[in-house]
mmCIF file of C-alpha atoms in Angstrom:
data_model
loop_
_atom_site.group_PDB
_atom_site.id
_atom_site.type_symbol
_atom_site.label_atom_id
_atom_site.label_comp_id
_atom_site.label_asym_id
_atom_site.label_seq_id
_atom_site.Cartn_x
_atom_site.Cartn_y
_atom_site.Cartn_z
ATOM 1 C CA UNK A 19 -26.290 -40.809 20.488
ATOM 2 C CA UNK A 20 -24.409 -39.213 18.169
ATOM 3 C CA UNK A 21 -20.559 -40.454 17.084
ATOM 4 C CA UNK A 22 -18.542 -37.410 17.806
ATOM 5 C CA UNK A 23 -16.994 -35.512 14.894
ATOM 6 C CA UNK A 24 -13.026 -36.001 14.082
ATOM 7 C CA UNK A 25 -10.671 -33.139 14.590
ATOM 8 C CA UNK A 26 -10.007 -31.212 11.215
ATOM 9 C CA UNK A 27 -6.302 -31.616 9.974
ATOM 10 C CA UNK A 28 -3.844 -30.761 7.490
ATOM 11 C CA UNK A 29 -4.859 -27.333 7.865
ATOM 12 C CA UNK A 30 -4.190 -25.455 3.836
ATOM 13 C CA UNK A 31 -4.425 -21.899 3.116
ATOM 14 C CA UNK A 32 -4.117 -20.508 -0.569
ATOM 15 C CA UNK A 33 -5.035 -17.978 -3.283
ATOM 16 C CA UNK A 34 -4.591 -15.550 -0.660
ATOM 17 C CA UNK A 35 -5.105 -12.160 -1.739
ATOM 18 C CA UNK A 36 -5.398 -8.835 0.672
ATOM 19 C CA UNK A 37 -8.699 -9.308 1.697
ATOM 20 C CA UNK A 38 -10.063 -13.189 0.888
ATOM 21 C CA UNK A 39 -8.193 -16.737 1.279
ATOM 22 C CA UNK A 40 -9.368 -20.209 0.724
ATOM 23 C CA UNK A 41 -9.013 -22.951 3.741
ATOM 24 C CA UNK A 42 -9.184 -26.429 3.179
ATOM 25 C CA UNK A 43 -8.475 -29.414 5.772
ATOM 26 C CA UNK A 44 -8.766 -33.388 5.785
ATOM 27 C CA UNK A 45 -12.346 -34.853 7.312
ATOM 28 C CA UNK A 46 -13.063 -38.509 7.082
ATOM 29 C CA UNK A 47 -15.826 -39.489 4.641
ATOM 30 C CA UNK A 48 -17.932 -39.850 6.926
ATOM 31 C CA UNK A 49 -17.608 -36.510 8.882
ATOM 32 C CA UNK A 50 -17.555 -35.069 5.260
ATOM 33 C CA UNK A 51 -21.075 -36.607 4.621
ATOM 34 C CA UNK A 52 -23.161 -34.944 7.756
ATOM 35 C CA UNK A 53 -21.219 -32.089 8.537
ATOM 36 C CA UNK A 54 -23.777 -28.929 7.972
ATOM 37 C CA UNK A 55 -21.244 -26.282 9.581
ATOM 38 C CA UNK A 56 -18.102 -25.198 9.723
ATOM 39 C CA UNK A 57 -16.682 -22.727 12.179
ATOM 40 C CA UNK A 58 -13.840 -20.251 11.596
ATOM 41 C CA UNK A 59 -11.487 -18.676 14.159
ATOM 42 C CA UNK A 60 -9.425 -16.147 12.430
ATOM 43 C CA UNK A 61 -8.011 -13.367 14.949
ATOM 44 C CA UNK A 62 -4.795 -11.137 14.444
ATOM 45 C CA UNK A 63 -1.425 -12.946 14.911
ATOM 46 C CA UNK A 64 -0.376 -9.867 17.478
ATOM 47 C CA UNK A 65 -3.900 -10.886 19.117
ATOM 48 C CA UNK A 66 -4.136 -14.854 19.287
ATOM 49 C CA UNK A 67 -4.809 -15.161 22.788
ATOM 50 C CA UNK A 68 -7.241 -16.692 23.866
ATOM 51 C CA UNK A 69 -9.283 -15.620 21.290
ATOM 52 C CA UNK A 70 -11.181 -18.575 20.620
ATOM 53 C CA UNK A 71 -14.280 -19.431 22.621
ATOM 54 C CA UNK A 72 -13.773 -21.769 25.310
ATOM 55 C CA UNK A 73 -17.016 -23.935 25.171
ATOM 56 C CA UNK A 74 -16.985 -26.316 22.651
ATOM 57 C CA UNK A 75 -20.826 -25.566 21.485
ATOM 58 C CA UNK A 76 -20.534 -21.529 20.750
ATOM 59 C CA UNK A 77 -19.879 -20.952 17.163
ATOM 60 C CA UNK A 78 -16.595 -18.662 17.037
ATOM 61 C CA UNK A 79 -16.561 -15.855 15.024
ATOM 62 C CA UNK A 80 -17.184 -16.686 11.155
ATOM 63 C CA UNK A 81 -20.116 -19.399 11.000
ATOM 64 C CA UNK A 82 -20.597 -20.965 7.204
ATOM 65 C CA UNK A 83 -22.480 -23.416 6.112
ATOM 66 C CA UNK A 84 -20.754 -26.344 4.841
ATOM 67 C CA UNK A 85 -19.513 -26.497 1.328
ATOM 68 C CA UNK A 86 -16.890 -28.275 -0.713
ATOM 69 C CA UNK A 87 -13.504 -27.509 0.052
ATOM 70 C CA UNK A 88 -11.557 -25.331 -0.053
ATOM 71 C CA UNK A 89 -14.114 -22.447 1.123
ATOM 72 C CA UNK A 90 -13.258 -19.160 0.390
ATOM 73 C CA UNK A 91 -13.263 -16.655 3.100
ATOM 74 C CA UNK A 92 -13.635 -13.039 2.072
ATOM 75 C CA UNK A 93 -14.557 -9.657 3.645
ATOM 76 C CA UNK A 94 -12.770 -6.305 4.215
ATOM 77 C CA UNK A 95 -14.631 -5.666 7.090
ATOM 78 C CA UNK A 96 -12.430 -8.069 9.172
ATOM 79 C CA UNK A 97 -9.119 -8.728 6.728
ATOM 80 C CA UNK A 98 -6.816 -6.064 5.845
ATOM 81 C CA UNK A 99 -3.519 -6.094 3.753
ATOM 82 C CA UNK A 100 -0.422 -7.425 4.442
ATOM 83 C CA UNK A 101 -1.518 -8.500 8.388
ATOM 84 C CA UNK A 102 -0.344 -11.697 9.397
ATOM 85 C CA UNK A 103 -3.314 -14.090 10.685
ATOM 86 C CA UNK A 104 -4.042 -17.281 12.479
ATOM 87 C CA UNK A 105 -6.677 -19.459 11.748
ATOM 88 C CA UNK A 106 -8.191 -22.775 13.277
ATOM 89 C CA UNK A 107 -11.877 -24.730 12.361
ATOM 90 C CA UNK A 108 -14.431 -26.723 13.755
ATOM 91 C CA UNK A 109 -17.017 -28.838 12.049
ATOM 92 C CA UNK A 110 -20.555 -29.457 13.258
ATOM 93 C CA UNK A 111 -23.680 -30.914 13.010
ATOM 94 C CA UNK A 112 -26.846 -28.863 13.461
ATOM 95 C CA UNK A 113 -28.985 -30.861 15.546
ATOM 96 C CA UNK A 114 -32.982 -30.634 15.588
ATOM 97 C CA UNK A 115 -33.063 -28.659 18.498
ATOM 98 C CA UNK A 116 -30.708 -25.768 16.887
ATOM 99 C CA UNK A 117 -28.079 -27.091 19.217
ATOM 100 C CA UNK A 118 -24.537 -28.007 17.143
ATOM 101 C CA UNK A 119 -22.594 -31.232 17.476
ATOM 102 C CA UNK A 120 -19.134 -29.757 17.221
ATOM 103 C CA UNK A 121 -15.542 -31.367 16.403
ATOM 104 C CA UNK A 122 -12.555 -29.864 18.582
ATOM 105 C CA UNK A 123 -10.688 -27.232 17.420
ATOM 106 C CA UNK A 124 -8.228 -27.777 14.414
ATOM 107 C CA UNK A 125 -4.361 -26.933 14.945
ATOM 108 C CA UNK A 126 -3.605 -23.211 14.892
ATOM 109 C CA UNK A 127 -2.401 -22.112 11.266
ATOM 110 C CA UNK A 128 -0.727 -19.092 10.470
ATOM 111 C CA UNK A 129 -0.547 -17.071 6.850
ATOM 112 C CA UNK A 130 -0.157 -13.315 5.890
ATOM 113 C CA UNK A 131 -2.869 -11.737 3.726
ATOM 114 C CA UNK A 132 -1.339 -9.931 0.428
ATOM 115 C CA UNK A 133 -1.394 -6.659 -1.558
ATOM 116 C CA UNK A 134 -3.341 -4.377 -3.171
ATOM 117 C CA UNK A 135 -3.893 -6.161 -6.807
ATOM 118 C CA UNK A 136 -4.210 -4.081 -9.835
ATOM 119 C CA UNK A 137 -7.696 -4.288 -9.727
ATOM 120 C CA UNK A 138 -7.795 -2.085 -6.361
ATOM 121 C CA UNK A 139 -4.698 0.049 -7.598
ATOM 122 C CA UNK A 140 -7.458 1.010 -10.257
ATOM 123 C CA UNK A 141 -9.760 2.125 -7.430
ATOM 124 C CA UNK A 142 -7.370 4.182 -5.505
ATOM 125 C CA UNK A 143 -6.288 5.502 -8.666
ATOM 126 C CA UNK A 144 -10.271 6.321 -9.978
ATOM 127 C CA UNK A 145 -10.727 8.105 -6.337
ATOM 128 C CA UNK A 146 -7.483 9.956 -6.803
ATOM 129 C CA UNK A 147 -8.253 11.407 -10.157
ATOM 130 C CA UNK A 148 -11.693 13.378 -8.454
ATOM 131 C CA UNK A 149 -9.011 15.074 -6.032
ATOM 132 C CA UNK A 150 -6.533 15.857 -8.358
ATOM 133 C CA UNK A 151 -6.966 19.636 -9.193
ATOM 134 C CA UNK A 152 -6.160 21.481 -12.271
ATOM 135 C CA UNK A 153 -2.437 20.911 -13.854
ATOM 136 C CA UNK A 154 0.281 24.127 -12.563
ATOM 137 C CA UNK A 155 3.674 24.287 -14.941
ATOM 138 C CA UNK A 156 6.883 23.800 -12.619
ATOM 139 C CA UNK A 157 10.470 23.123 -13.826
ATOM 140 C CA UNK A 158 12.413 21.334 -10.883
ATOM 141 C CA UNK A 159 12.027 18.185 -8.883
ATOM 142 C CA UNK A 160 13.371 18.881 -5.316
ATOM 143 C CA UNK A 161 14.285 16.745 -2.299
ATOM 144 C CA UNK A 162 14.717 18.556 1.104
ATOM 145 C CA UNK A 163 16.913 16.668 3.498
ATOM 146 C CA UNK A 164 19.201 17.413 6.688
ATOM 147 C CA UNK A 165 22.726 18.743 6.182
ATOM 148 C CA UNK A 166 24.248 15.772 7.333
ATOM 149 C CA UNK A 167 22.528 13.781 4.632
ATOM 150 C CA UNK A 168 23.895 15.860 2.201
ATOM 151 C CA UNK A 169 27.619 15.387 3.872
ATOM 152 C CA UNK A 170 26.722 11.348 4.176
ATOM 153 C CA UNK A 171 26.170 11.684 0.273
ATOM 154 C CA UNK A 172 29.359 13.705 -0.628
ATOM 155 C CA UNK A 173 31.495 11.704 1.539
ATOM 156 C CA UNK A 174 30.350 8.320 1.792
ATOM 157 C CA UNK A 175 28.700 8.221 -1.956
ATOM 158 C CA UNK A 176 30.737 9.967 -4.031
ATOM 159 C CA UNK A 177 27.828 12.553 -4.669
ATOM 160 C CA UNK A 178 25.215 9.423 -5.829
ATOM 161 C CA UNK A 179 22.067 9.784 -3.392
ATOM 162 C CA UNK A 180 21.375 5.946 -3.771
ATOM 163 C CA UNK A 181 18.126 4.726 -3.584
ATOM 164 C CA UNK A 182 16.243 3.760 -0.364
ATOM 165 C CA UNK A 183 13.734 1.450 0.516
ATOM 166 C CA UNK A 184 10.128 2.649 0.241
ATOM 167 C CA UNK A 185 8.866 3.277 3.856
ATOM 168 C CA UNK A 186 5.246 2.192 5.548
ATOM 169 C CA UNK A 187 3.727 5.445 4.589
ATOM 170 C CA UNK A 188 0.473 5.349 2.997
ATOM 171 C CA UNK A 189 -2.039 2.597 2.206
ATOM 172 C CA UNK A 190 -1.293 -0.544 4.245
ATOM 173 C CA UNK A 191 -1.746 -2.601 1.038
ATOM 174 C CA UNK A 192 0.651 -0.345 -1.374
ATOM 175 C CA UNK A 193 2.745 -2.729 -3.117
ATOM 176 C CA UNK A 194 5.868 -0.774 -3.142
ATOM 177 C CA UNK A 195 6.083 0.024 0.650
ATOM 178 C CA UNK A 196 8.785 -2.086 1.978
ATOM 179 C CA UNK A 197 10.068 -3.758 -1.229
ATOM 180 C CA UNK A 198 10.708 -0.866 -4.216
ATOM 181 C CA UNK A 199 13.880 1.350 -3.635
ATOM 182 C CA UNK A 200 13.557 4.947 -5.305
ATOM 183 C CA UNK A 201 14.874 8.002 -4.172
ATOM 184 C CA UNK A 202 11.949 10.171 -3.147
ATOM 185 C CA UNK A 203 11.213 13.889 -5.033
ATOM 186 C CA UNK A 204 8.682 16.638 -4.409
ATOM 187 C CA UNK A 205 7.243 19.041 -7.567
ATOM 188 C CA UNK A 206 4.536 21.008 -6.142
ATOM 189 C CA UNK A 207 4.424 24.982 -6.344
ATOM 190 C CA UNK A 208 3.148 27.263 -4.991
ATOM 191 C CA UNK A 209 0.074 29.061 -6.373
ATOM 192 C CA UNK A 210 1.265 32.992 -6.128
ATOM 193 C CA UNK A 211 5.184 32.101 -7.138
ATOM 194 C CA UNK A 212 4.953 29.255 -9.247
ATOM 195 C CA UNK A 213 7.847 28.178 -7.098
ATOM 196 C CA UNK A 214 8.634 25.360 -5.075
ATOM 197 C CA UNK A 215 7.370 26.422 -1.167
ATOM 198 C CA UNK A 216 9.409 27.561 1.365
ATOM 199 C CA UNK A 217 9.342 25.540 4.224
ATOM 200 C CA UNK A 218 10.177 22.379 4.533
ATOM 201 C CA UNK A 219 8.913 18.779 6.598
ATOM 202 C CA UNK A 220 12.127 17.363 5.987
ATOM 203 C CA UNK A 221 14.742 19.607 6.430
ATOM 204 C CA UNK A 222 16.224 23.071 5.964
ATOM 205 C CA UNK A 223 18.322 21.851 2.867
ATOM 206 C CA UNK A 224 16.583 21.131 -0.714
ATOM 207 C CA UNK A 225 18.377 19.640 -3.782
ATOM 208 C CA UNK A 226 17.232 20.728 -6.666
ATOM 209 C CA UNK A 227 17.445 18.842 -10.085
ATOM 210 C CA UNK A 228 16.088 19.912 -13.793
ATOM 211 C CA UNK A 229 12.509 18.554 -14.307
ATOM 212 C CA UNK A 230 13.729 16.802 -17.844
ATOM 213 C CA UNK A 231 16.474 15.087 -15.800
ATOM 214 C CA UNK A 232 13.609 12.737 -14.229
ATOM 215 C CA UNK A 233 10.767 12.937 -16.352
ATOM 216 C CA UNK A 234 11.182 12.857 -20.009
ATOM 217 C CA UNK A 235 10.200 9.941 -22.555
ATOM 218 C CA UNK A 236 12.623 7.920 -21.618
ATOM 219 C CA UNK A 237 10.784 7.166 -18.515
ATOM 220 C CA UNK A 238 7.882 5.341 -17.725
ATOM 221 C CA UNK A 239 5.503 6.585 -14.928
ATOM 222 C CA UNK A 240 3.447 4.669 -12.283
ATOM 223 C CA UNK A 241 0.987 4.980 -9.836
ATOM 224 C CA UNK A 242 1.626 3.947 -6.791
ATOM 225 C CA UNK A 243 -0.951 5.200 -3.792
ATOM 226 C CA UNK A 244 -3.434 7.765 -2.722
ATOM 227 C CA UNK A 245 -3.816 8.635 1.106
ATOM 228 C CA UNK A 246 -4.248 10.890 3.815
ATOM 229 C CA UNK A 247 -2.856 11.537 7.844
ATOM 230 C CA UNK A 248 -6.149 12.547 9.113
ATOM 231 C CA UNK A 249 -6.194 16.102 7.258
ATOM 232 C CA UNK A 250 -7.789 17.874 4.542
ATOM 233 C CA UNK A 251 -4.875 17.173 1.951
ATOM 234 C CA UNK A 252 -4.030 14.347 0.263
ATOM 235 C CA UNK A 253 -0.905 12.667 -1.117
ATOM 236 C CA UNK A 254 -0.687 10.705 -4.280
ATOM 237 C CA UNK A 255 2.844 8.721 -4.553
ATOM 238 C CA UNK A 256 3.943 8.161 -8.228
ATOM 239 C CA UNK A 257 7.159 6.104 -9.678
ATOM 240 C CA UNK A 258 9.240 7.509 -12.142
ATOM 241 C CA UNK A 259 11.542 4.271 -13.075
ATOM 242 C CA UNK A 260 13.574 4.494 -16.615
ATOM 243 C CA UNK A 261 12.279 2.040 -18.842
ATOM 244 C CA UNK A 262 13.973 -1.143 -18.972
ATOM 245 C CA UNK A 263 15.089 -0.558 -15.794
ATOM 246 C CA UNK A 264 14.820 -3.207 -12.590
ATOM 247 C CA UNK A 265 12.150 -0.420 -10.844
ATOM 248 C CA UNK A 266 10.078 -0.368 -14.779
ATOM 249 C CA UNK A 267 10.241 -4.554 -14.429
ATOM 250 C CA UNK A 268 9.026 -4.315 -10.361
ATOM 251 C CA UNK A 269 6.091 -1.921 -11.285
ATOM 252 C CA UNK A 270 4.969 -2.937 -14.470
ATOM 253 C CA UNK A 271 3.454 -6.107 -13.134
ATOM 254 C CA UNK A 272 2.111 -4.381 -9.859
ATOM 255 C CA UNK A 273 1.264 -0.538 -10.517
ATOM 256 C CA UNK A 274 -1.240 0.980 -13.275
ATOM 257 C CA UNK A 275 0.717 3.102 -15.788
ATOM 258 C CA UNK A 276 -0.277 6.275 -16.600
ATOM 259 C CA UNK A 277 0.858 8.064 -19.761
ATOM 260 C CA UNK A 278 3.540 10.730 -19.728
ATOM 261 C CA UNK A 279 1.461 13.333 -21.568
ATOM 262 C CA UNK A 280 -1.968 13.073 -20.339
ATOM 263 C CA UNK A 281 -3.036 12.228 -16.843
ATOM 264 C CA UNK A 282 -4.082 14.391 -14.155
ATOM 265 C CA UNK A 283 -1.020 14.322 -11.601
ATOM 266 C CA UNK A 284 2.400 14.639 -13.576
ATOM 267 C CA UNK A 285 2.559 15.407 -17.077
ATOM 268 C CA UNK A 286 5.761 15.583 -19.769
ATOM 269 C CA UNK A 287 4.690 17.416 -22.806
ATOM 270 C CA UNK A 288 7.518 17.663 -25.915
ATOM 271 C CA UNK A 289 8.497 21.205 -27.505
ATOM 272 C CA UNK A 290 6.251 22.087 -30.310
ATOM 273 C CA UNK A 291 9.057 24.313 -32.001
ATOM 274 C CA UNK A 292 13.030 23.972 -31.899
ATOM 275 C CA UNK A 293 14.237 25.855 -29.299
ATOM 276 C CA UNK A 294 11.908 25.438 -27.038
ATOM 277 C CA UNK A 295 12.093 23.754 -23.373
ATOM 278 C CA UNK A 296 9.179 20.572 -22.928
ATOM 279 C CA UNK A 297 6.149 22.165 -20.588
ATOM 280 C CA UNK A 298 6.445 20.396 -17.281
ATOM 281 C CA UNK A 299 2.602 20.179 -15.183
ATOM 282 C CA UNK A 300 1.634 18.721 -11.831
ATOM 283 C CA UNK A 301 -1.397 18.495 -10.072
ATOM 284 C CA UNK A 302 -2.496 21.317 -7.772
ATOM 285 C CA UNK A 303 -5.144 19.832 -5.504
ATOM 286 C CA UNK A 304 -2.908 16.982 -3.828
ATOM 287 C CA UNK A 305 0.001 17.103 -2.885
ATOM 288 C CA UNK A 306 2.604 14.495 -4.844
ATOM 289 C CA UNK A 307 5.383 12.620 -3.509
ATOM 290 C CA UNK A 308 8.047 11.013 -6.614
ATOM 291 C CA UNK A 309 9.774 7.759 -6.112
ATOM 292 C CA UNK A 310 12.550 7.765 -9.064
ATOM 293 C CA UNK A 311 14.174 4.137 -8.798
ATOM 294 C CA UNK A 312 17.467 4.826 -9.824
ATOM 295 C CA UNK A 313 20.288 6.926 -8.658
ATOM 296 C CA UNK A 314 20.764 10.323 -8.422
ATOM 297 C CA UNK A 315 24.247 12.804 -8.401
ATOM 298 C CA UNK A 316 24.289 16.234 -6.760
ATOM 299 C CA UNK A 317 25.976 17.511 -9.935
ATOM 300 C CA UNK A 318 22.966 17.172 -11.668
ATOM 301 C CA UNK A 319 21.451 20.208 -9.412
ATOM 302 C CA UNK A 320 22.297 22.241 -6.488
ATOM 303 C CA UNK A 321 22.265 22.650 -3.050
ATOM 304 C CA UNK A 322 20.112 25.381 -0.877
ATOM 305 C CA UNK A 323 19.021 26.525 2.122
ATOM 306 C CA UNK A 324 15.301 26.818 2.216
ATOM 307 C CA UNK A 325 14.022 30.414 2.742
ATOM 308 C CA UNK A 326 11.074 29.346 5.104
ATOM 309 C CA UNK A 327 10.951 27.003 7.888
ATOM 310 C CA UNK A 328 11.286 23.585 8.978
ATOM 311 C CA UNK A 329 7.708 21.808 9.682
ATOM 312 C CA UNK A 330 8.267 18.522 11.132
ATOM 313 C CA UNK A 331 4.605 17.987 11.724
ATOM 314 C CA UNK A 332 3.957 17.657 8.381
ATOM 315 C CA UNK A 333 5.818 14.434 7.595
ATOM 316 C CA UNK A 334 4.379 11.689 5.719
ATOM 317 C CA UNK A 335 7.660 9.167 7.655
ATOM 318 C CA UNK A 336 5.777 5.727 8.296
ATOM 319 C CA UNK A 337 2.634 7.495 8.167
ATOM 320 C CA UNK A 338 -0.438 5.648 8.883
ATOM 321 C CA UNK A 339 -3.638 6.398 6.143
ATOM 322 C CA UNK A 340 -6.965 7.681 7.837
ATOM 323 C CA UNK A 341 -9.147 4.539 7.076
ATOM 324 C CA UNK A 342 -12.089 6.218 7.974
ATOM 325 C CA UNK A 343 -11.786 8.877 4.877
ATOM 326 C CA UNK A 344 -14.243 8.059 2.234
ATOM 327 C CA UNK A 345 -12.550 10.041 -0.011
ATOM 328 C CA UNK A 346 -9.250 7.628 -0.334
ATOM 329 C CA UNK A 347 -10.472 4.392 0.957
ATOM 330 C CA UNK A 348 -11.926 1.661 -0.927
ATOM 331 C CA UNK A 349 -13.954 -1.367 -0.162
ATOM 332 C CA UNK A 350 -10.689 -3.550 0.690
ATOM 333 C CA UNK A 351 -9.249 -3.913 3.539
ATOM 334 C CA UNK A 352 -7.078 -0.635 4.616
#
């Protein structure tokens, strides 16, 4: 009969990235010598119990043959971004029957899965420019907010809307949600006015600042996502972060760049002739939401009601993406 297998230990996860890891544990020589399988339990952390089979000879739910360590483990189908994980092996010995000679389960490890990488940035970003539309001229950034935001700001900031942390909106592997601070802006027009809409998701007050005051070549532009809420409409999130600037340093390691005066969301193009204001374009066909990184006073713009009305159902707050829209998804995980 048989010597039964050791129990795997010293459980190591690295290279993690949002949709792969490598696992390596200890085995004895010998174990490591006739062990043809290895069997890997990986469930949700919000989901660990029991998730694991309870008989010792079912495979669980990854089966791999066995390979040096440390094995990579890859797949969007069952990892997504940013998800925290547990994760516990088995080794085993096929036997001649097709039975397995199995080891008992390893200790229970726990690690969270990372972000998009540029590499899938690049995707989102390819996908986006398809839905982008043709470029429309507009000449104001605007934020629309509640009155007592606005009141928060005059009294409690001296006029300086500071900037916030970036929300779960969006694609669950955006690298800016939850760790880049910006103050978000809105640019789209309408097609008949050429004028920023009427309503208003957000509230019945919108700030309005000089386009040049945020985009201009003293700024360096990013992009940042490219999602949907289950609708027709999509959103594309940019960064506008001055260069040199701790929101420049954040995204120019993490976000592709895109170049002021030709891309197909947000464009700053100089004056051709002295006198002359710099042409101002945004994309028509999605709809874009700003992050600027740095601080922003009311004195640099006004203050008005909006002429329309308030549409609550139509904010993008810790929005979840559609992940079943092949037009903004790619082949990581969500």
């Amino acid at each position: 009969m048989d010597a039964p297998l050791s129990t795997p230990c010293n459980i190591q996860i690295c290279e993690v990235t949002c949709d792969s890891f490598r696992i390596m544990w200890d085995m004895t020589p010998e174990d490591t010598a006739r062990a043809t399988h290895f069997f890997i339990d990986l469930s949700r952390k919000a989901n660990r119990d029991p998730n694991r089979f309870k008989h010792r000879d079912v495979p669980t739910k990854l089966v791999a043959k066995a390979v040096p360590l440390p094995m990579a483990v890859r797949g969007h189908w069952f990892l997504s971004p940013r998800t925290e994980y547990c994760v516990a092996v088995q080794t085993a010995v096929r036997q001649p029957d097709g039975d397995y000679l199995v080891s008992e389960w390893s200790q229970v490890v726990e690690f969270c899965t990372g972000d998009y990488a540029m590499e899938h940035l690049q995707q989102l970003l390819d996908k986006a420019k398809g839905s982008a539309g043709r470029l429309l001229k507009f000449s104001v950034f605007y934020r629309n907010q509640h009155p007592d935001y606005f009141d928060y700001v005059r009294k409690e900031c001296g006029g300086l809307m500071r900037p916030a942390l970036k929300d779960t909106s969006g694609s669950h592997g955006s690298p800016i949600s939850g760790k880049l601070h910006g103050v978000f802006f809105s640019c789209n027009t309408e097609f008949d006015t050429g004028l920023p809409p009427k309503d208003s998701p957000y509230g019945p007050l919108r700030f309005q600042i000089p386009a040049g005051h945020l985009l201009n070549p003293n700024i360096c532009l990013y992009f940042a996502d490219f999602y949907c809420m289950y609708t027709a409409y999509h959103y594309v999130v940019l960064v506008l972060a001055p260069v040199g600037s701790e929101g420049d340093a954040f995204c120019r390691t993490r976000l592709p760049m895109l170049d002021l005066a030709s891309n197909p969301f947000l464009t700053y193009t100089a004056s051709q002739r002295p006198g002359e204001e710099p042409l101002y374009c945004h994309a028509s066909d999605v709809i874009l939401e700003v992050l600027f990184t740095e601080p922003v006073h009311l004195d640099q713009g006004g203050v008005e009601q909006i002429s329309g009305h308030q549409l609550m159902s139509l904010t993008t707050t810790n929005a979840k993406k559609d992940p079943s829209c092949k037009v903004c998804n790619i082949s990581v995980g969500r």
